[in-house]
């Protein structure tokens, strides 16, 4: 079927179709480039409204339109490994074209039925102490990393990519939603330098692209991840940076289509759009898609409708703290606000759960005393409270560690720490073994044994 463009208003195209109307969600190709646009509304017996996924510059009224008969289909499978793709699955890394025989899958389809999903929890070890101790990640689960601008979300995501590729026989798919062009090229270069690009797929919808591209990029990346899970039987780590920009792009699309806004100006379909993305992330058979999603928190307001809509779907919540980042505690993860459904003795073991609980108690007690210490000094506290404050501060510093992906900036070699070593180290600090140690000996290290060596050398 064909048609013609009757109106162009930025990324919004009105099209008169010759023949049956395409369904909502189907894509059409406009012009010779072609520009891909997704049908969003039926205006009449022969007219539809579409949102373009590429720039409409050069598209004029009367331009020929070709319907495709279905949603956007993107390439999947081994052919896309090591490549940087756009929302339509086209190479954006100046490399060769993808082979024509590469399998393709539609980006719009329902989540796998509950009967097909594997509900068993399996812990995904990252080698990052504070995450493995306080917010164990589940294979086939969803983890959200909440934080404002500049608190280290992207660096943490990149370290997790390295952990997945180096520690597991899995694939990483990275979705850059609303990223700067510079960040995309930097990540591509860093992936090549670290030797992990051949098991990674990068999918970008950059901030200079139309809102339709930024809105659909997470679905393109998820479809590629599902292709490896279902077609290849591989475990996949899906990283989305940033889910808030996906919601923001949906609000822009909603406004362009003339829909009445909901709370705080968000689209009325906010909950539905977030659920359509999140519910497809699951374990099916013996393979899983594990999602780690960076979420920008506007003005550090955790009651924002977008933040609450996203947090309703996740298993683990990691909160990055601006105050900890200002104190030089990296990764700047708030141990009190960070939670996981897997932090359960039946899943992680009695020792792990007990140590995590005691650590949170110690840090919470320290936070309660901070105002007293600031006003009167630590000397005014009792002996037991002074010991507890010292241990809480040492625990905070022990949970810092240098990242492999940040070695060029920090000058320190990265560390990956087994979960058992993390639990043992925290238990030793809580038990008083390190009471006479200097706090600096525990800062930016891996295991407690490294601190012992540092202390001995001093």
GROMACS .gro file of C-alpha atoms in nm:
model
  458
    1UNK     CA    1   0.000   0.000   0.000
    2UNK     CA    2   0.109   0.355  -0.063
    3UNK     CA    3   0.009   0.706   0.032
    4UNK     CA    4   0.117   1.070   0.032
    5UNK     CA    5   0.223   1.318   0.301
    6UNK     CA    6  -0.043   1.588   0.347
    7UNK     CA    7   0.117   1.780   0.633
    8UNK     CA    8   0.461   1.812   0.798
    9UNK     CA    9   0.490   1.973   1.143
   10UNK     CA   10   0.833   1.894   1.274
   11UNK     CA   11   0.840   1.519   1.349
   12UNK     CA   12   0.459   1.489   1.308
   13UNK     CA   13   0.342   1.370   0.966
   14UNK     CA   14  -0.017   1.353   0.842
   15UNK     CA   15  -0.055   1.095   0.567
   16UNK     CA   16  -0.338   1.008   0.326
   17UNK     CA   17  -0.334   0.634   0.263
   18UNK     CA   18  -0.450   0.461  -0.053
   19UNK     CA   19  -0.620   0.143   0.070
   20UNK     CA   20  -0.685  -0.002   0.419
   21UNK     CA   21  -0.552   0.204   0.711
   22UNK     CA   22  -0.231   0.070   0.875
   23UNK     CA   23  -0.267  -0.031   1.241
   24UNK     CA   24  -0.151   0.184   1.532
   25UNK     CA   25   0.217   0.102   1.589
   26UNK     CA   26   0.284   0.006   1.226
   27UNK     CA   27   0.565   0.194   1.052
   28UNK     CA   28   0.570   0.363   0.715
   29UNK     CA   29   0.868   0.469   0.504
   30UNK     CA   30   0.865   0.824   0.369
   31UNK     CA   31   1.074   0.947   0.078
   32UNK     CA   32   1.379   0.786  -0.077
   33UNK     CA   33   1.610   0.789   0.229
   34UNK     CA   34   1.370   0.658   0.370
   35UNK     CA   35   1.247   0.831   0.688
   36UNK     CA   36   1.077   0.579   0.917
   37UNK     CA   37   0.760   0.699   1.094
   38UNK     CA   38   0.528   0.514   1.334
   39UNK     CA   39   0.148   0.543   1.308
   40UNK     CA   40   0.001   0.699   1.623
   41UNK     CA   41  -0.355   0.800   1.530
   42UNK     CA   42  -0.631   0.743   1.275
   43UNK     CA   43  -0.773   1.080   1.169
   44UNK     CA   44  -1.041   0.960   0.928
   45UNK     CA   45  -1.135   0.698   0.672
   46UNK     CA   46  -0.812   0.754   0.475
   47UNK     CA   47  -0.590   0.974   0.697
   48UNK     CA   48  -0.339   0.880   0.966
   49UNK     CA   49  -0.096   1.071   1.188
   50UNK     CA   50   0.258   0.940   1.239
   51UNK     CA   51   0.557   1.039   1.449
   52UNK     CA   52   0.892   1.030   1.266
   53UNK     CA   53   1.182   0.832   1.413
   54UNK     CA   54   1.435   1.028   1.205
   55UNK     CA   55   1.473   1.392   1.108
   56UNK     CA   56   1.204   1.511   0.865
   57UNK     CA   57   1.429   1.773   0.708
   58UNK     CA   58   1.370   1.766   0.331
   59UNK     CA   59   1.030   1.595   0.357
   60UNK     CA   60   0.759   1.797   0.178
   61UNK     CA   61   0.386   1.766   0.125
   62UNK     CA   62   0.311   1.522  -0.153
   63UNK     CA   63   0.606   1.295  -0.066
   64UNK     CA   64   0.535   0.930  -0.143
   65UNK     CA   65   0.479   0.697   0.153
   66UNK     CA   66   0.514   0.318   0.156
   67UNK     CA   67   0.345   0.110   0.426
   68UNK     CA   68   0.534  -0.192   0.564
   69UNK     CA   69   0.242  -0.387   0.708
   70UNK     CA   70   0.374  -0.412   1.065
   71UNK     CA   71   0.579  -0.254   1.345
   72UNK     CA   72   0.944  -0.154   1.309
   73UNK     CA   73   1.161  -0.464   1.265
   74UNK     CA   74   1.525  -0.453   1.375
   75UNK     CA   75   1.817  -0.694   1.314
   76UNK     CA   76   1.912  -0.937   1.591
   77UNK     CA   77   2.162  -1.219   1.640
   78UNK     CA   78   2.541  -1.244   1.610
   79UNK     CA   79   2.557  -0.998   1.316
   80UNK     CA   80   2.490  -0.700   1.548
   81UNK     CA   81   2.762  -0.784   1.803
   82UNK     CA   82   3.029  -0.516   1.825
   83UNK     CA   83   2.814  -0.264   1.639
   84UNK     CA   84   2.662   0.074   1.721
   85UNK     CA   85   2.306   0.098   1.584
   86UNK     CA   86   2.033   0.361   1.564
   87UNK     CA   87   1.666   0.318   1.656
   88UNK     CA   88   1.587   0.144   1.325
   89UNK     CA   89   1.881  -0.098   1.359
   90UNK     CA   90   2.094   0.081   1.100
   91UNK     CA   91   2.472   0.091   1.165
   92UNK     CA   92   2.587   0.428   1.303
   93UNK     CA   93   2.955   0.341   1.354
   94UNK     CA   94   3.074   0.396   0.993
   95UNK     CA   95   3.119   0.019   0.965
   96UNK     CA   96   2.992  -0.214   0.690
   97UNK     CA   97   2.622  -0.272   0.634
   98UNK     CA   98   2.461  -0.557   0.825
   99UNK     CA   99   2.404  -0.875   0.620
  100UNK     CA  100   2.065  -0.892   0.451
  101UNK     CA  101   2.004  -1.240   0.593
  102UNK     CA  102   2.033  -1.122   0.956
  103UNK     CA  103   1.713  -1.221   1.142
  104UNK     CA  104   1.475  -0.935   1.223
  105UNK     CA  105   1.215  -0.900   1.496
  106UNK     CA  106   0.937  -0.645   1.562
  107UNK     CA  107   1.003  -0.399   1.847
  108UNK     CA  108   0.634  -0.401   1.951
  109UNK     CA  109   0.504  -0.731   2.087
  110UNK     CA  110   0.354  -0.854   2.417
  111UNK     CA  111   0.556  -0.970   2.717
  112UNK     CA  112   0.617  -1.346   2.751
  113UNK     CA  113   0.325  -1.517   2.931
  114UNK     CA  114   0.371  -1.585   3.302
  115UNK     CA  115   0.362  -1.961   3.239
  116UNK     CA  116   0.674  -1.931   3.021
  117UNK     CA  117   0.873  -1.720   3.269
  118UNK     CA  118   1.126  -1.870   3.509
  119UNK     CA  119   1.047  -1.738   3.857
  120UNK     CA  120   1.361  -1.878   4.025
  121UNK     CA  121   1.600  -1.620   4.167
  122UNK     CA  122   1.967  -1.653   4.077
  123UNK     CA  123   2.208  -1.393   4.211
  124UNK     CA  124   2.417  -1.205   3.955
  125UNK     CA  125   2.752  -1.123   4.119
  126UNK     CA  126   2.902  -0.793   3.998
  127UNK     CA  127   3.228  -0.769   4.195
  128UNK     CA  128   3.113  -0.427   4.323
  129UNK     CA  129   3.115  -0.455   4.704
  130UNK     CA  130   2.831  -0.223   4.798
  131UNK     CA  131   2.600  -0.364   4.528
  132UNK     CA  132   2.669  -0.730   4.602
  133UNK     CA  133   2.626  -0.676   4.978
  134UNK     CA  134   2.323  -0.445   4.998
  135UNK     CA  135   2.143  -0.480   4.663
  136UNK     CA  136   2.211  -0.826   4.515
  137UNK     CA  137   2.104  -0.831   4.152
  138UNK     CA  138   1.881  -1.107   4.017
  139UNK     CA  139   1.940  -1.272   3.681
  140UNK     CA  140   1.625  -1.198   3.487
  141UNK     CA  141   1.543  -0.916   3.727
  142UNK     CA  142   1.533  -0.540   3.702
  143UNK     CA  143   1.752  -0.298   3.895
  144UNK     CA  144   1.703   0.079   3.890
  145UNK     CA  145   1.985   0.317   3.978
  146UNK     CA  146   1.829   0.644   4.091
  147UNK     CA  147   2.032   0.962   4.110
  148UNK     CA  148   2.054   1.322   4.003
  149UNK     CA  149   2.300   1.465   3.752
  150UNK     CA  150   2.670   1.405   3.810
  151UNK     CA  151   2.658   1.141   4.085
  152UNK     CA  152   2.813   0.857   3.883
  153UNK     CA  153   2.526   0.662   3.719
  154UNK     CA  154   2.695   0.623   3.380
  155UNK     CA  155   3.032   0.515   3.526
  156UNK     CA  156   2.853   0.251   3.736
  157UNK     CA  157   2.667   0.126   3.427
  158UNK     CA  158   2.994   0.097   3.232
  159UNK     CA  159   3.157  -0.098   3.516
  160UNK     CA  160   2.862  -0.338   3.515
  161UNK     CA  161   2.907  -0.395   3.140
  162UNK     CA  162   3.269  -0.489   3.206
  163UNK     CA  163   3.165  -0.720   3.490
  164UNK     CA  164   2.909  -0.900   3.271
  165UNK     CA  165   3.144  -0.950   2.977
  166UNK     CA  166   3.446  -1.055   3.184
  167UNK     CA  167   3.271  -1.268   3.446
  168UNK     CA  168   2.985  -1.433   3.257
  169UNK     CA  169   2.935  -1.603   2.925
  170UNK     CA  170   2.681  -1.342   2.834
  171UNK     CA  171   2.602  -1.054   2.603
  172UNK     CA  172   2.564  -0.687   2.700
  173UNK     CA  173   2.320  -0.462   2.516
  174UNK     CA  174   2.350  -0.092   2.599
  175UNK     CA  175   2.069   0.152   2.519
  176UNK     CA  176   2.177   0.516   2.521
  177UNK     CA  177   1.857   0.721   2.551
  178UNK     CA  178   1.905   1.094   2.501
  179UNK     CA  179   2.283   1.063   2.532
  180UNK     CA  180   2.519   1.320   2.388
  181UNK     CA  181   2.692   1.224   2.061
  182UNK     CA  182   3.028   1.265   2.235
  183UNK     CA  183   2.931   1.012   2.504
  184UNK     CA  184   2.836   0.754   2.243
  185UNK     CA  185   3.168   0.782   2.061
  186UNK     CA  186   3.360   0.780   2.391
  187UNK     CA  187   3.187   0.460   2.500
  188UNK     CA  188   3.253   0.298   2.163
  189UNK     CA  189   3.624   0.387   2.193
  190UNK     CA  190   3.646   0.261   2.553
  191UNK     CA  191   3.476  -0.066   2.458
  192UNK     CA  192   3.729  -0.121   2.179
  193UNK     CA  193   4.022  -0.036   2.408
  194UNK     CA  194   3.905  -0.272   2.683
  195UNK     CA  195   3.841  -0.559   2.440
  196UNK     CA  196   3.474  -0.615   2.532
  197UNK     CA  197   3.313  -0.469   2.219
  198UNK     CA  198   3.283  -0.806   2.042
  199UNK     CA  199   3.027  -0.918   2.303
  200UNK     CA  200   2.841  -0.590   2.328
  201UNK     CA  201   2.575  -0.413   2.120
  202UNK     CA  202   2.533  -0.036   2.149
  203UNK     CA  203   2.198   0.119   2.051
  204UNK     CA  204   2.168   0.498   2.059
  205UNK     CA  205   1.891   0.752   2.029
  206UNK     CA  206   2.085   1.072   2.091
  207UNK     CA  207   1.957   1.398   2.231
  208UNK     CA  208   1.985   1.569   1.891
  209UNK     CA  209   1.744   1.315   1.738
  210UNK     CA  210   1.363   1.354   1.726
  211UNK     CA  211   1.165   1.248   2.034
  212UNK     CA  212   1.027   0.947   1.845
  213UNK     CA  213   1.380   0.801   1.819
  214UNK     CA  214   1.453   0.851   2.190
  215UNK     CA  215   1.112   0.704   2.275
  216UNK     CA  216   1.165   0.380   2.081
  217UNK     CA  217   1.538   0.317   2.142
  218UNK     CA  218   1.485   0.113   2.464
  219UNK     CA  219   1.241  -0.113   2.276
  220UNK     CA  220   1.495  -0.160   1.994
  221UNK     CA  221   1.765  -0.258   2.246
  222UNK     CA  222   1.524  -0.487   2.434
  223UNK     CA  223   1.425  -0.660   2.108
  224UNK     CA  224   1.794  -0.725   2.029
  225UNK     CA  225   1.840  -0.862   2.383
  226UNK     CA  226   1.535  -1.088   2.341
  227UNK     CA  227   1.684  -1.216   2.014
  228UNK     CA  228   1.996  -1.340   2.197
  229UNK     CA  229   1.786  -1.483   2.483
  230UNK     CA  230   1.531  -1.667   2.269
  231UNK     CA  231   1.728  -1.738   1.953
  232UNK     CA  232   2.075  -1.805   2.095
  233UNK     CA  233   1.992  -1.915   2.451
  234UNK     CA  234   2.238  -1.658   2.591
  235UNK     CA  235   2.209  -1.459   2.912
  236UNK     CA  236   2.188  -1.088   2.834
  237UNK     CA  237   2.261  -0.782   3.046
  238UNK     CA  238   2.046  -0.493   2.922
  239UNK     CA  239   2.167  -0.152   3.037
  240UNK     CA  240   1.951   0.153   2.978
  241UNK     CA  241   2.094   0.500   3.034
  242UNK     CA  242   1.862   0.680   3.095
  243UNK     CA  243   1.505   0.553   3.148
  244UNK     CA  244   1.385   0.897   3.259
  245UNK     CA  245   1.472   1.031   2.912
  246UNK     CA  246   1.257   0.754   2.763
  247UNK     CA  247   0.964   0.884   2.970
  248UNK     CA  248   1.056   1.242   2.878
  249UNK     CA  249   1.057   1.155   2.507
  250UNK     CA  250   0.715   0.992   2.547
  251UNK     CA  251   0.587   1.315   2.703
  252UNK     CA  252   0.723   1.511   2.405
  253UNK     CA  253   0.554   1.272   2.160
  254UNK     CA  254   0.227   1.300   2.356
  255UNK     CA  255   0.244   1.681   2.341
  256UNK     CA  256   0.320   1.680   1.969
  257UNK     CA  257   0.013   1.461   1.911
  258UNK     CA  258  -0.204   1.708   2.106
  259UNK     CA  259  -0.292   1.481   2.398
  260UNK     CA  260  -0.402   1.634   2.728
  261UNK     CA  261  -0.111   1.617   2.976
  262UNK     CA  262  -0.138   1.436   3.308
  263UNK     CA  263   0.031   1.514   3.643
  264UNK     CA  264   0.336   1.743   3.627
  265UNK     CA  265   0.293   1.761   3.249
  266UNK     CA  266   0.363   1.393   3.184
  267UNK     CA  267   0.177   1.195   2.918
  268UNK     CA  268  -0.155   1.034   3.022
  269UNK     CA  269  -0.016   0.697   2.905
  270UNK     CA  270   0.291   0.712   3.136
  271UNK     CA  271   0.215   0.396   3.339
  272UNK     CA  272   0.121   0.196   3.028
  273UNK     CA  273   0.439   0.292   2.839
  274UNK     CA  274   0.666   0.208   3.134
  275UNK     CA  275   0.488  -0.126   3.190
  276UNK     CA  276   0.511  -0.219   2.818
  277UNK     CA  277   0.891  -0.187   2.845
  278UNK     CA  278   0.945  -0.338   3.190
  279UNK     CA  279   0.721  -0.644   3.166
  280UNK     CA  280   0.915  -0.782   2.868
  281UNK     CA  281   1.233  -0.808   3.080
  282UNK     CA  282   1.225  -1.166   3.212
  283UNK     CA  283   1.384  -1.511   3.223
  284UNK     CA  284   1.244  -1.753   2.968
  285UNK     CA  285   1.367  -2.112   2.966
  286UNK     CA  286   1.733  -2.131   3.068
  287UNK     CA  287   1.829  -1.781   2.951
  288UNK     CA  288   1.747  -1.441   3.093
  289UNK     CA  289   1.745  -1.070   3.019
  290UNK     CA  290   1.874  -0.884   3.325
  291UNK     CA  291   1.810  -0.510   3.318
  292UNK     CA  292   2.006  -0.239   3.496
  293UNK     CA  293   1.847   0.098   3.438
  294UNK     CA  294   1.990   0.438   3.524
  295UNK     CA  295   1.711   0.675   3.626
  296UNK     CA  296   1.765   1.051   3.648
  297UNK     CA  297   1.572   1.197   3.940
  298UNK     CA  298   1.459   1.551   3.845
  299UNK     CA  299   1.557   1.801   4.117
  300UNK     CA  300   1.635   1.498   4.341
  301UNK     CA  301   1.256   1.457   4.388
  302UNK     CA  302   1.180   1.087   4.443
  303UNK     CA  303   0.804   1.158   4.441
  304UNK     CA  304   0.815   1.257   4.073
  305UNK     CA  305   0.549   1.055   3.879
  306UNK     CA  306   0.809   0.916   3.635
  307UNK     CA  307   1.034   0.796   3.918
  308UNK     CA  308   0.746   0.628   4.105
  309UNK     CA  309   0.618   0.463   3.785
  310UNK     CA  310   0.961   0.311   3.714
  311UNK     CA  311   1.032   0.204   4.075
  312UNK     CA  312   0.707   0.004   4.087
  313UNK     CA  313   0.853  -0.251   3.842
  314UNK     CA  314   1.204  -0.313   3.980
  315UNK     CA  315   1.344  -0.583   4.210
  316UNK     CA  316   1.645  -0.387   4.335
  317UNK     CA  317   1.664  -0.013   4.401
  318UNK     CA  318   2.006   0.152   4.407
  319UNK     CA  319   2.007   0.515   4.520
  320UNK     CA  320   2.306   0.735   4.445
  321UNK     CA  321   2.366   1.015   4.694
  322UNK     CA  322   2.492   1.361   4.603
  323UNK     CA  323   2.620   1.408   4.960
  324UNK     CA  324   2.832   1.091   4.944
  325UNK     CA  325   2.971   1.196   4.606
  326UNK     CA  326   3.068   1.532   4.755
  327UNK     CA  327   3.250   1.347   5.037
  328UNK     CA  328   3.448   1.142   4.783
  329UNK     CA  329   3.267   0.813   4.859
  330UNK     CA  330   3.258   0.630   4.524
  331UNK     CA  331   3.047   0.456   4.413
  332UNK     CA  332   2.820   0.709   4.585
  333UNK     CA  333   2.552   0.452   4.675
  334UNK     CA  334   2.337   0.536   4.976
  335UNK     CA  335   2.341   0.218   5.189
  336UNK     CA  336   2.022   0.311   5.377
  337UNK     CA  337   1.800   0.387   5.075
  338UNK     CA  338   1.934   0.098   4.863
  339UNK     CA  339   1.720  -0.218   4.878
  340UNK     CA  340   1.671  -0.552   4.704
  341UNK     CA  341   1.412  -0.830   4.725
  342UNK     CA  342   1.705  -1.075   4.711
  343UNK     CA  343   1.851  -0.955   5.044
  344UNK     CA  344   1.686  -1.249   5.213
  345UNK     CA  345   1.853  -1.527   5.415
  346UNK     CA  346   1.684  -1.788   5.195
  347UNK     CA  347   1.856  -1.641   4.887
  348UNK     CA  348   2.192  -1.496   4.997
  349UNK     CA  349   2.247  -1.694   5.319
  350UNK     CA  350   2.219  -1.616   5.690
  351UNK     CA  351   2.565  -1.457   5.727
  352UNK     CA  352   2.522  -1.222   5.431
  353UNK     CA  353   2.177  -1.103   5.538
  354UNK     CA  354   2.286  -1.056   5.902
  355UNK     CA  355   2.599  -0.856   5.811
  356UNK     CA  356   2.400  -0.635   5.570
  357UNK     CA  357   2.142  -0.565   5.843
  358UNK     CA  358   2.408  -0.482   6.105
  359UNK     CA  359   2.589  -0.255   5.858
  360UNK     CA  360   2.271  -0.059   5.790
  361UNK     CA  361   2.206  -0.027   6.165
  362UNK     CA  362   2.558   0.106   6.227
  363UNK     CA  363   2.541   0.364   5.947
  364UNK     CA  364   2.190   0.473   6.047
  365UNK     CA  365   2.306   0.523   6.409
  366UNK     CA  366   2.601   0.726   6.281
  367UNK     CA  367   2.367   0.947   6.077
  368UNK     CA  368   2.153   1.008   6.387
  369UNK     CA  369   2.462   1.129   6.575
  370UNK     CA  370   2.610   1.348   6.300
  371UNK     CA  371   2.438   1.666   6.421
  372UNK     CA  372   2.557   1.606   6.778
  373UNK     CA  373   2.913   1.544   6.655
  374UNK     CA  374   2.905   1.859   6.438
  375UNK     CA  375   2.788   2.075   6.734
  376UNK     CA  376   2.976   1.926   7.030
  377UNK     CA  377   3.250   1.706   6.883
  378UNK     CA  378   3.290   1.328   6.893
  379UNK     CA  379   3.458   1.352   7.235
  380UNK     CA  380   3.119   1.423   7.394
  381UNK     CA  381   2.989   1.079   7.294
  382UNK     CA  382   3.019   0.775   7.516
  383UNK     CA  383   3.285   0.511   7.453
  384UNK     CA  384   3.043   0.267   7.289
  385UNK     CA  385   2.899   0.534   7.059
  386UNK     CA  386   3.247   0.652   6.961
  387UNK     CA  387   3.334   0.294   6.863
  388UNK     CA  388   3.010   0.261   6.662
  389UNK     CA  389   3.072   0.590   6.479
  390UNK     CA  390   3.428   0.483   6.396
  391UNK     CA  391   3.309   0.149   6.262
  392UNK     CA  392   3.035   0.312   6.052
  393UNK     CA  393   3.287   0.551   5.896
  394UNK     CA  394   3.527   0.262   5.827
  395UNK     CA  395   3.244   0.061   5.669
  396UNK     CA  396   3.159   0.354   5.440
  397UNK     CA  397   3.520   0.371   5.325
  398UNK     CA  398   3.556  -0.006   5.291
  399UNK     CA  399   3.258  -0.007   5.053
  400UNK     CA  400   3.440   0.228   4.815
  401UNK     CA  401   3.648   0.074   4.539
  402UNK     CA  402   3.831   0.186   4.224
  403UNK     CA  403   3.659   0.093   3.897
  404UNK     CA  404   3.834  -0.059   3.596
  405UNK     CA  405   3.655   0.179   3.357
  406UNK     CA  406   3.769   0.484   3.559
  407UNK     CA  407   4.135   0.383   3.589
  408UNK     CA  408   4.243   0.646   3.333
  409UNK     CA  409   4.094   0.920   3.553
  410UNK     CA  410   4.171   0.789   3.903
  411UNK     CA  411   4.517   0.648   3.833
  412UNK     CA  412   4.418   0.337   4.034
  413UNK     CA  413   4.376  -0.014   3.899
  414UNK     CA  414   4.020  -0.141   3.927
  415UNK     CA  415   3.915  -0.406   4.180
  416UNK     CA  416   3.659  -0.685   4.156
  417UNK     CA  417   3.573  -0.843   4.492
  418UNK     CA  418   3.397  -1.178   4.548
  419UNK     CA  419   3.080  -1.156   4.759
  420UNK     CA  420   3.224  -1.379   5.034
  421UNK     CA  421   3.526  -1.147   5.075
  422UNK     CA  422   3.295  -0.845   5.104
  423UNK     CA  423   3.083  -1.012   5.372
  424UNK     CA  424   3.392  -1.123   5.566
  425UNK     CA  425   3.548  -0.777   5.550
  426UNK     CA  426   3.234  -0.602   5.676
  427UNK     CA  427   3.190  -0.863   5.950
  428UNK     CA  428   3.549  -0.803   6.066
  429UNK     CA  429   3.496  -0.425   6.083
  430UNK     CA  430   3.164  -0.466   6.269
  431UNK     CA  431   3.334  -0.711   6.508
  432UNK     CA  432   3.594  -0.452   6.608
  433UNK     CA  433   3.898  -0.604   6.433
  434UNK     CA  434   3.978  -0.270   6.264
  435UNK     CA  435   3.898  -0.033   6.554
  436UNK     CA  436   4.260   0.087   6.580
  437UNK     CA  437   4.312   0.117   6.203
  438UNK     CA  438   4.330   0.449   6.023
  439UNK     CA  439   4.022   0.516   5.805
  440UNK     CA  440   4.244   0.593   5.507
  441UNK     CA  441   4.375   0.236   5.496
  442UNK     CA  442   4.022   0.117   5.402
  443UNK     CA  443   3.955   0.380   5.135
  444UNK     CA  444   3.948   0.275   4.767
  445UNK     CA  445   4.063  -0.084   4.817
  446UNK     CA  446   3.937  -0.428   4.722
  447UNK     CA  447   3.947  -0.688   5.000
  448UNK     CA  448   4.027  -0.634   5.368
  449UNK     CA  449   4.354  -0.823   5.314
  450UNK     CA  450   4.466  -0.536   5.090
  451UNK     CA  451   4.402  -0.295   5.379
  452UNK     CA  452   4.608  -0.518   5.609
  453UNK     CA  453   4.899  -0.502   5.363
  454UNK     CA  454   4.858  -0.125   5.331
  455UNK     CA  455   4.851  -0.089   5.710
  456UNK     CA  456   5.160  -0.311   5.746
  457UNK     CA  457   5.351  -0.112   5.484
  458UNK     CA  458   5.268   0.210   5.668
   0.00000   0.00000   0.00000
